[in-house]
Tab-separated table of N, CA and C in Angstrom:
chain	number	residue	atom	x	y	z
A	1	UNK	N	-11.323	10.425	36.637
A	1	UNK	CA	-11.122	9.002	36.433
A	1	UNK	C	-12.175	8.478	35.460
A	2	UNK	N	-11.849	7.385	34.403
A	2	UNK	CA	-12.286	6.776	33.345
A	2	UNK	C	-13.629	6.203	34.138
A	3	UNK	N	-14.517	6.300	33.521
A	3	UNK	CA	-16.026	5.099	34.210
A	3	UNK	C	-15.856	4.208	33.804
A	4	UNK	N	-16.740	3.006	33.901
A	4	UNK	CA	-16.654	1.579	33.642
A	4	UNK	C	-16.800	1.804	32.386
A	5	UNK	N	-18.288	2.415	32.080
A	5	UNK	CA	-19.015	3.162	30.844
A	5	UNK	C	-17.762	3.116	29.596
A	6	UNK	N	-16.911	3.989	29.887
A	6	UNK	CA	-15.559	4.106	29.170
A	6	UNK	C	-14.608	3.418	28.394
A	7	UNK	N	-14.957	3.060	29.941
A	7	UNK	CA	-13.407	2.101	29.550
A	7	UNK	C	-14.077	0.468	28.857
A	8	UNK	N	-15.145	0.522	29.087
A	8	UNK	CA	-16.078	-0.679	27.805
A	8	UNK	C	-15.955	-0.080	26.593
A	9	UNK	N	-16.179	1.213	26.457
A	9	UNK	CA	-16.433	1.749	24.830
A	9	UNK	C	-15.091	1.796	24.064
A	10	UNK	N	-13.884	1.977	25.317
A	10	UNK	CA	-12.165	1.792	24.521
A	10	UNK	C	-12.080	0.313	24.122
A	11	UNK	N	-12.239	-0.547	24.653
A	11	UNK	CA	-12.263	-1.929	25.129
A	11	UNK	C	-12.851	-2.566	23.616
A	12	UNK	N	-13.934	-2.090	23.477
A	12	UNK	CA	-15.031	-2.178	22.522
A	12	UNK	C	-14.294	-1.929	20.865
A	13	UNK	N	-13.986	-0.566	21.192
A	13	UNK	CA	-13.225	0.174	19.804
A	13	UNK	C	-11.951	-0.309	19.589
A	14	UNK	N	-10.878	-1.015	20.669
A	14	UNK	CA	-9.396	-1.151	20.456
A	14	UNK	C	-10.070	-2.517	19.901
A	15	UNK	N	-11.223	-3.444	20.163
A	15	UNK	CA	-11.325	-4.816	19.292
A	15	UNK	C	-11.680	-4.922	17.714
A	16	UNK	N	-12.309	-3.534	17.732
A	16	UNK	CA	-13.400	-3.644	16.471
A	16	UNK	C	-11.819	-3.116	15.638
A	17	UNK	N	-11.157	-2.383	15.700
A	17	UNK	CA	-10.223	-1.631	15.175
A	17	UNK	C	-8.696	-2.710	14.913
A	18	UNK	N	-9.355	-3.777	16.155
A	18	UNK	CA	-8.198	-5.095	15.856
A	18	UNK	C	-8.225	-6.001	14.606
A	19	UNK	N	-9.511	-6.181	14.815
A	19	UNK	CA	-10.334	-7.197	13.548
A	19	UNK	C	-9.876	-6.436	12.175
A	20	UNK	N	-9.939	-4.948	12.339
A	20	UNK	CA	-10.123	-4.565	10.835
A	20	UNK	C	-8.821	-4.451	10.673
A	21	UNK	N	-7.811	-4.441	11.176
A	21	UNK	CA	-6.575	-4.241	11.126
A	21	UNK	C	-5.653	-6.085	10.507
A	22	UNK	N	-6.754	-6.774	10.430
A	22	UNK	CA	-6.212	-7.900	10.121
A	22	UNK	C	-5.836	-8.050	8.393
A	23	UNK	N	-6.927	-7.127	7.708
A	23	UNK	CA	-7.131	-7.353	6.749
A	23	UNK	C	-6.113	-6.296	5.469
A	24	UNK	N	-5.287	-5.123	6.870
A	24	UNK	CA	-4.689	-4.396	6.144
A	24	UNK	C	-3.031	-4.769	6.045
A	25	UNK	N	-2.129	-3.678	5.366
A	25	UNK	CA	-1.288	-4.238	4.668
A	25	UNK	C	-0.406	-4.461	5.597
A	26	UNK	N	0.397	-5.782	5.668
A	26	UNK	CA	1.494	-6.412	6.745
A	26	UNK	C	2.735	-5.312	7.067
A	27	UNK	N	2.972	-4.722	5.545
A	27	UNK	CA	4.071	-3.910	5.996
A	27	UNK	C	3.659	-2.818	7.290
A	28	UNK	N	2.429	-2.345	6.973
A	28	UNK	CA	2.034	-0.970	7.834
A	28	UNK	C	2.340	-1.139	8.705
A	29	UNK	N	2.247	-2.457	9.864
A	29	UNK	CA	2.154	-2.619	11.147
A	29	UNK	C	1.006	-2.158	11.888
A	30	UNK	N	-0.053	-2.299	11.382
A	30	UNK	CA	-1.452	-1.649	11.942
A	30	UNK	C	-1.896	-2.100	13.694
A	31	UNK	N	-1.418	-3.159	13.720
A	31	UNK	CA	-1.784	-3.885	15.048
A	31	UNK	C	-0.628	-3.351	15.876
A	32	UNK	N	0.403	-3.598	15.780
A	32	UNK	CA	1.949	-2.525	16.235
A	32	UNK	C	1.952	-0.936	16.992
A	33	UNK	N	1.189	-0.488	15.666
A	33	UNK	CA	0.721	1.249	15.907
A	33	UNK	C	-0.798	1.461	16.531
A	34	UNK	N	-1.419	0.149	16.525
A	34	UNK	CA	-2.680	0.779	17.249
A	34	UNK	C	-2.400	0.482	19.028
A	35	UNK	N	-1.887	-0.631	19.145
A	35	UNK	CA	-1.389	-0.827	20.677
A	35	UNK	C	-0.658	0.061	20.893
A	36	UNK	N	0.600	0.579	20.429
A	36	UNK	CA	1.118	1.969	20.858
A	36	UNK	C	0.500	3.110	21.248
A	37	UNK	N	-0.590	3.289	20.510
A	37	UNK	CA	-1.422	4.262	20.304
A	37	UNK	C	-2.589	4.027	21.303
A	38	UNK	N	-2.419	3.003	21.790
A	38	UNK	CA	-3.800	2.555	23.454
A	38	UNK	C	-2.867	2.890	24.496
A	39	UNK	N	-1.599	2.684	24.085
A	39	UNK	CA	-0.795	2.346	25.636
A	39	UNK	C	-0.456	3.860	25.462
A	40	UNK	N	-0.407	4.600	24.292
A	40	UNK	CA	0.463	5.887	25.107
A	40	UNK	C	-1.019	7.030	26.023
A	41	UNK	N	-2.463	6.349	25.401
A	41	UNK	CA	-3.529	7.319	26.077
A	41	UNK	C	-3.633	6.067	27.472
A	42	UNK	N	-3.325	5.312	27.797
A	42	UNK	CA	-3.668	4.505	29.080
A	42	UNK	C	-4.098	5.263	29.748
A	43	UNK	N	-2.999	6.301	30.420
A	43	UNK	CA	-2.809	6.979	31.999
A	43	UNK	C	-3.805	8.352	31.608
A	44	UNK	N	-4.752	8.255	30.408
A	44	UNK	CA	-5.372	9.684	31.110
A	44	UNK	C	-6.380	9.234	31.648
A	45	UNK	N	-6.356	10.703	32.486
A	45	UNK	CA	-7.925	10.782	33.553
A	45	UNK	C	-8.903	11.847	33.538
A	46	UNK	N	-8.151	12.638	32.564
A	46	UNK	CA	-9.542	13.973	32.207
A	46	UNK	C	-10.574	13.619	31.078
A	47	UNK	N	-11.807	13.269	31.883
A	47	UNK	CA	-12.973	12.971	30.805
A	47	UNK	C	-13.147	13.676	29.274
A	48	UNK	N	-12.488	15.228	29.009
A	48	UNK	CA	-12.737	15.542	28.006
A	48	UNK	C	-11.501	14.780	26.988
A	49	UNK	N	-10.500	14.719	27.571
A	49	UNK	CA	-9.229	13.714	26.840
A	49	UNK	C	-9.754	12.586	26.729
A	50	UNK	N	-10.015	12.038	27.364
A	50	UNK	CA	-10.871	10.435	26.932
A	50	UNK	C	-11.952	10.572	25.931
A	51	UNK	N	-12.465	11.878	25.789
A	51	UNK	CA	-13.546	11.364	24.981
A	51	UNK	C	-12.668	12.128	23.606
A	52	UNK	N	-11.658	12.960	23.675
A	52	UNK	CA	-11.192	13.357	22.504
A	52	UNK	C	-10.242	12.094	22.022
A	53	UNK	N	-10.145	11.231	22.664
A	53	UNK	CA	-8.924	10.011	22.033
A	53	UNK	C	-9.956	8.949	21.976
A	54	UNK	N	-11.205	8.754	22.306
A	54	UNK	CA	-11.942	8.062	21.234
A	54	UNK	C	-12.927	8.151	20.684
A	55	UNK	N	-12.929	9.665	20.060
A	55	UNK	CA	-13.128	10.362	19.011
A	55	UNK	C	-12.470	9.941	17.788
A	56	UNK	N	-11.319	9.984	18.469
A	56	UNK	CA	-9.894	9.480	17.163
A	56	UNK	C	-10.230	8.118	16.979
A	57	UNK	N	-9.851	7.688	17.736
A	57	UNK	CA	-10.516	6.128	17.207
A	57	UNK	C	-11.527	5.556	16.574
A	58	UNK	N	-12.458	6.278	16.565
A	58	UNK	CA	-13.938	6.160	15.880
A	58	UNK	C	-13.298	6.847	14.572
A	59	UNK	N	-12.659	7.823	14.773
A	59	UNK	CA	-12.319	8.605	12.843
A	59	UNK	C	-11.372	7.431	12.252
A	60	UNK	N	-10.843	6.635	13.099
A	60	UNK	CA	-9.897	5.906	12.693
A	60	UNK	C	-9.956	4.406	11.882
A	61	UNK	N	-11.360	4.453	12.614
A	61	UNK	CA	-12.066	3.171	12.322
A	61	UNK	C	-13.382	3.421	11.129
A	62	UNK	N	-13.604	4.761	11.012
A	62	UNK	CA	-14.323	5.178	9.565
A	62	UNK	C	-13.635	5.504	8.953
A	63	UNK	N	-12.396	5.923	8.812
A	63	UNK	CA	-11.564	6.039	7.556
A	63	UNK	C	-11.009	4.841	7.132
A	64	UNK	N	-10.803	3.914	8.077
A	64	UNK	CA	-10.212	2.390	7.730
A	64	UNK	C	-11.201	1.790	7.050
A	65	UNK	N	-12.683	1.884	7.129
A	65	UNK	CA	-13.768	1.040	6.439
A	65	UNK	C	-14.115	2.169	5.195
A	66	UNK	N	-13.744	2.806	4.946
A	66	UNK	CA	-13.942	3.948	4.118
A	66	UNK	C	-12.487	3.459	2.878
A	67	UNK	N	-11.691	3.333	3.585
A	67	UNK	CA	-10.355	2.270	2.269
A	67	UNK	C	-10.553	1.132	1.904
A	68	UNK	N	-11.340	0.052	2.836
A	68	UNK	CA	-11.772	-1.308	2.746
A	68	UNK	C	-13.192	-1.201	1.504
A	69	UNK	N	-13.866	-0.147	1.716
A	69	UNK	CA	-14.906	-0.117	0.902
A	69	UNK	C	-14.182	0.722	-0.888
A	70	UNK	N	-13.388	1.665	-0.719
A	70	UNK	CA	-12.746	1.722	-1.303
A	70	UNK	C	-11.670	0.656	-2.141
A	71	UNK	N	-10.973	0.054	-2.122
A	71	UNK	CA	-10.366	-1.055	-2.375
A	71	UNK	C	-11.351	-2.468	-2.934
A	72	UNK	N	-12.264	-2.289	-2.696
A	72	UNK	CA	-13.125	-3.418	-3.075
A	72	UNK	C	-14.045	-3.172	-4.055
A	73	UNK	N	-14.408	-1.659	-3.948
A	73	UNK	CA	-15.202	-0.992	-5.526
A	73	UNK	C	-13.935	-0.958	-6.327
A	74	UNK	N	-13.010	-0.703	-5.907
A	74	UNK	CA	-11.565	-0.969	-7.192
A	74	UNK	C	-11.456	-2.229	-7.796
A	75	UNK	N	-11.808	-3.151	-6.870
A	75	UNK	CA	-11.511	-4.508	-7.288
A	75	UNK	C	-12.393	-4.862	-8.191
A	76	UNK	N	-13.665	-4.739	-7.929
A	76	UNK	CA	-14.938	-5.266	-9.010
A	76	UNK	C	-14.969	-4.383	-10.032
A	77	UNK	N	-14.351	-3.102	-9.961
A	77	UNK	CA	-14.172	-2.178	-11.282
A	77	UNK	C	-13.115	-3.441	-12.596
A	78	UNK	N	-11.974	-3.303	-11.737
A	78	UNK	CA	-10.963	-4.209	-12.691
A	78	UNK	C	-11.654	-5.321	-13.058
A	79	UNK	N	-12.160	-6.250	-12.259
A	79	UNK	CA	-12.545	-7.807	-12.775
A	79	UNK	C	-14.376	-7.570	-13.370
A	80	UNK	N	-15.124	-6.533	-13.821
A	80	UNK	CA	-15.727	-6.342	-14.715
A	80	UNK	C	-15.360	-4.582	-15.251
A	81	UNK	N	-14.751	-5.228	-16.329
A	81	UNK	CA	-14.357	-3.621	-16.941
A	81	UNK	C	-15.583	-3.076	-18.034
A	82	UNK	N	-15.733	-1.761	-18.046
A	82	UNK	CA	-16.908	-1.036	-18.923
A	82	UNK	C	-16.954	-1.431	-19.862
A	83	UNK	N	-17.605	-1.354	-20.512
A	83	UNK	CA	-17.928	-1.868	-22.322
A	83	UNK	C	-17.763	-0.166	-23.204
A	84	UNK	N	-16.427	-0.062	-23.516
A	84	UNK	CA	-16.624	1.215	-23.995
A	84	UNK	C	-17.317	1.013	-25.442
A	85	UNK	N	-17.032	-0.084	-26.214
A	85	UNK	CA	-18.373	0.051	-27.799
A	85	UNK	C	-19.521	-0.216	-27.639
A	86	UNK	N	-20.054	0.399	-26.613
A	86	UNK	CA	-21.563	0.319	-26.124
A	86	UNK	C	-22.362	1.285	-27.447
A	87	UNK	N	-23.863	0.937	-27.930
A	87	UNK	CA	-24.230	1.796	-28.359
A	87	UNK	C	-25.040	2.668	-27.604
A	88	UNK	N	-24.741	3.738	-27.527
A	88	UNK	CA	-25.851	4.704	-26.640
A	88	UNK	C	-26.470	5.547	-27.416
């Protein structure tokens, strides 16, 4: 059975993973597929499964800030572009 311990750190990660999910694309359904994805691990109770499903969630939530940081060095690339007749 899940500890309190636990089930704060899912609690914790399904919010932080909510927030960032606001900012991604409407079509994806990010908020859609991440509640699916809480409700289908609900019912486990073997501690090493709990800690392997938020494992995933933590990869899930560094690859999501890993596109957000991505996407935003894209952005300031376009709206200041290089000076290619630079003299060097």
């Amino acid at each position: 059975m899940a500890s309190k311990v636990t089930r704060l750190r899912a609690l914790a990660l399904y919010k932080e993973l909510h927030r960032l999910g606001r900012d991604y694309e409407p079509s994806y359904d990010f908020h859609g597929k991440l509640r699916r994805l809480f409700e289908k691990n609900r019912n486990l109770t073997d501690d090493e499964e709990i800690e392997k499903a938020l494992r995933f969630g933590e990869y899930i939530k560094n690859e999501t800030l890993a596109l957000y940081s991505l996407r935003k060095y894209r952005h300031l690339k376009r709206m200041y572009p290089s000076n290619s007749t630079s003299d060097t």
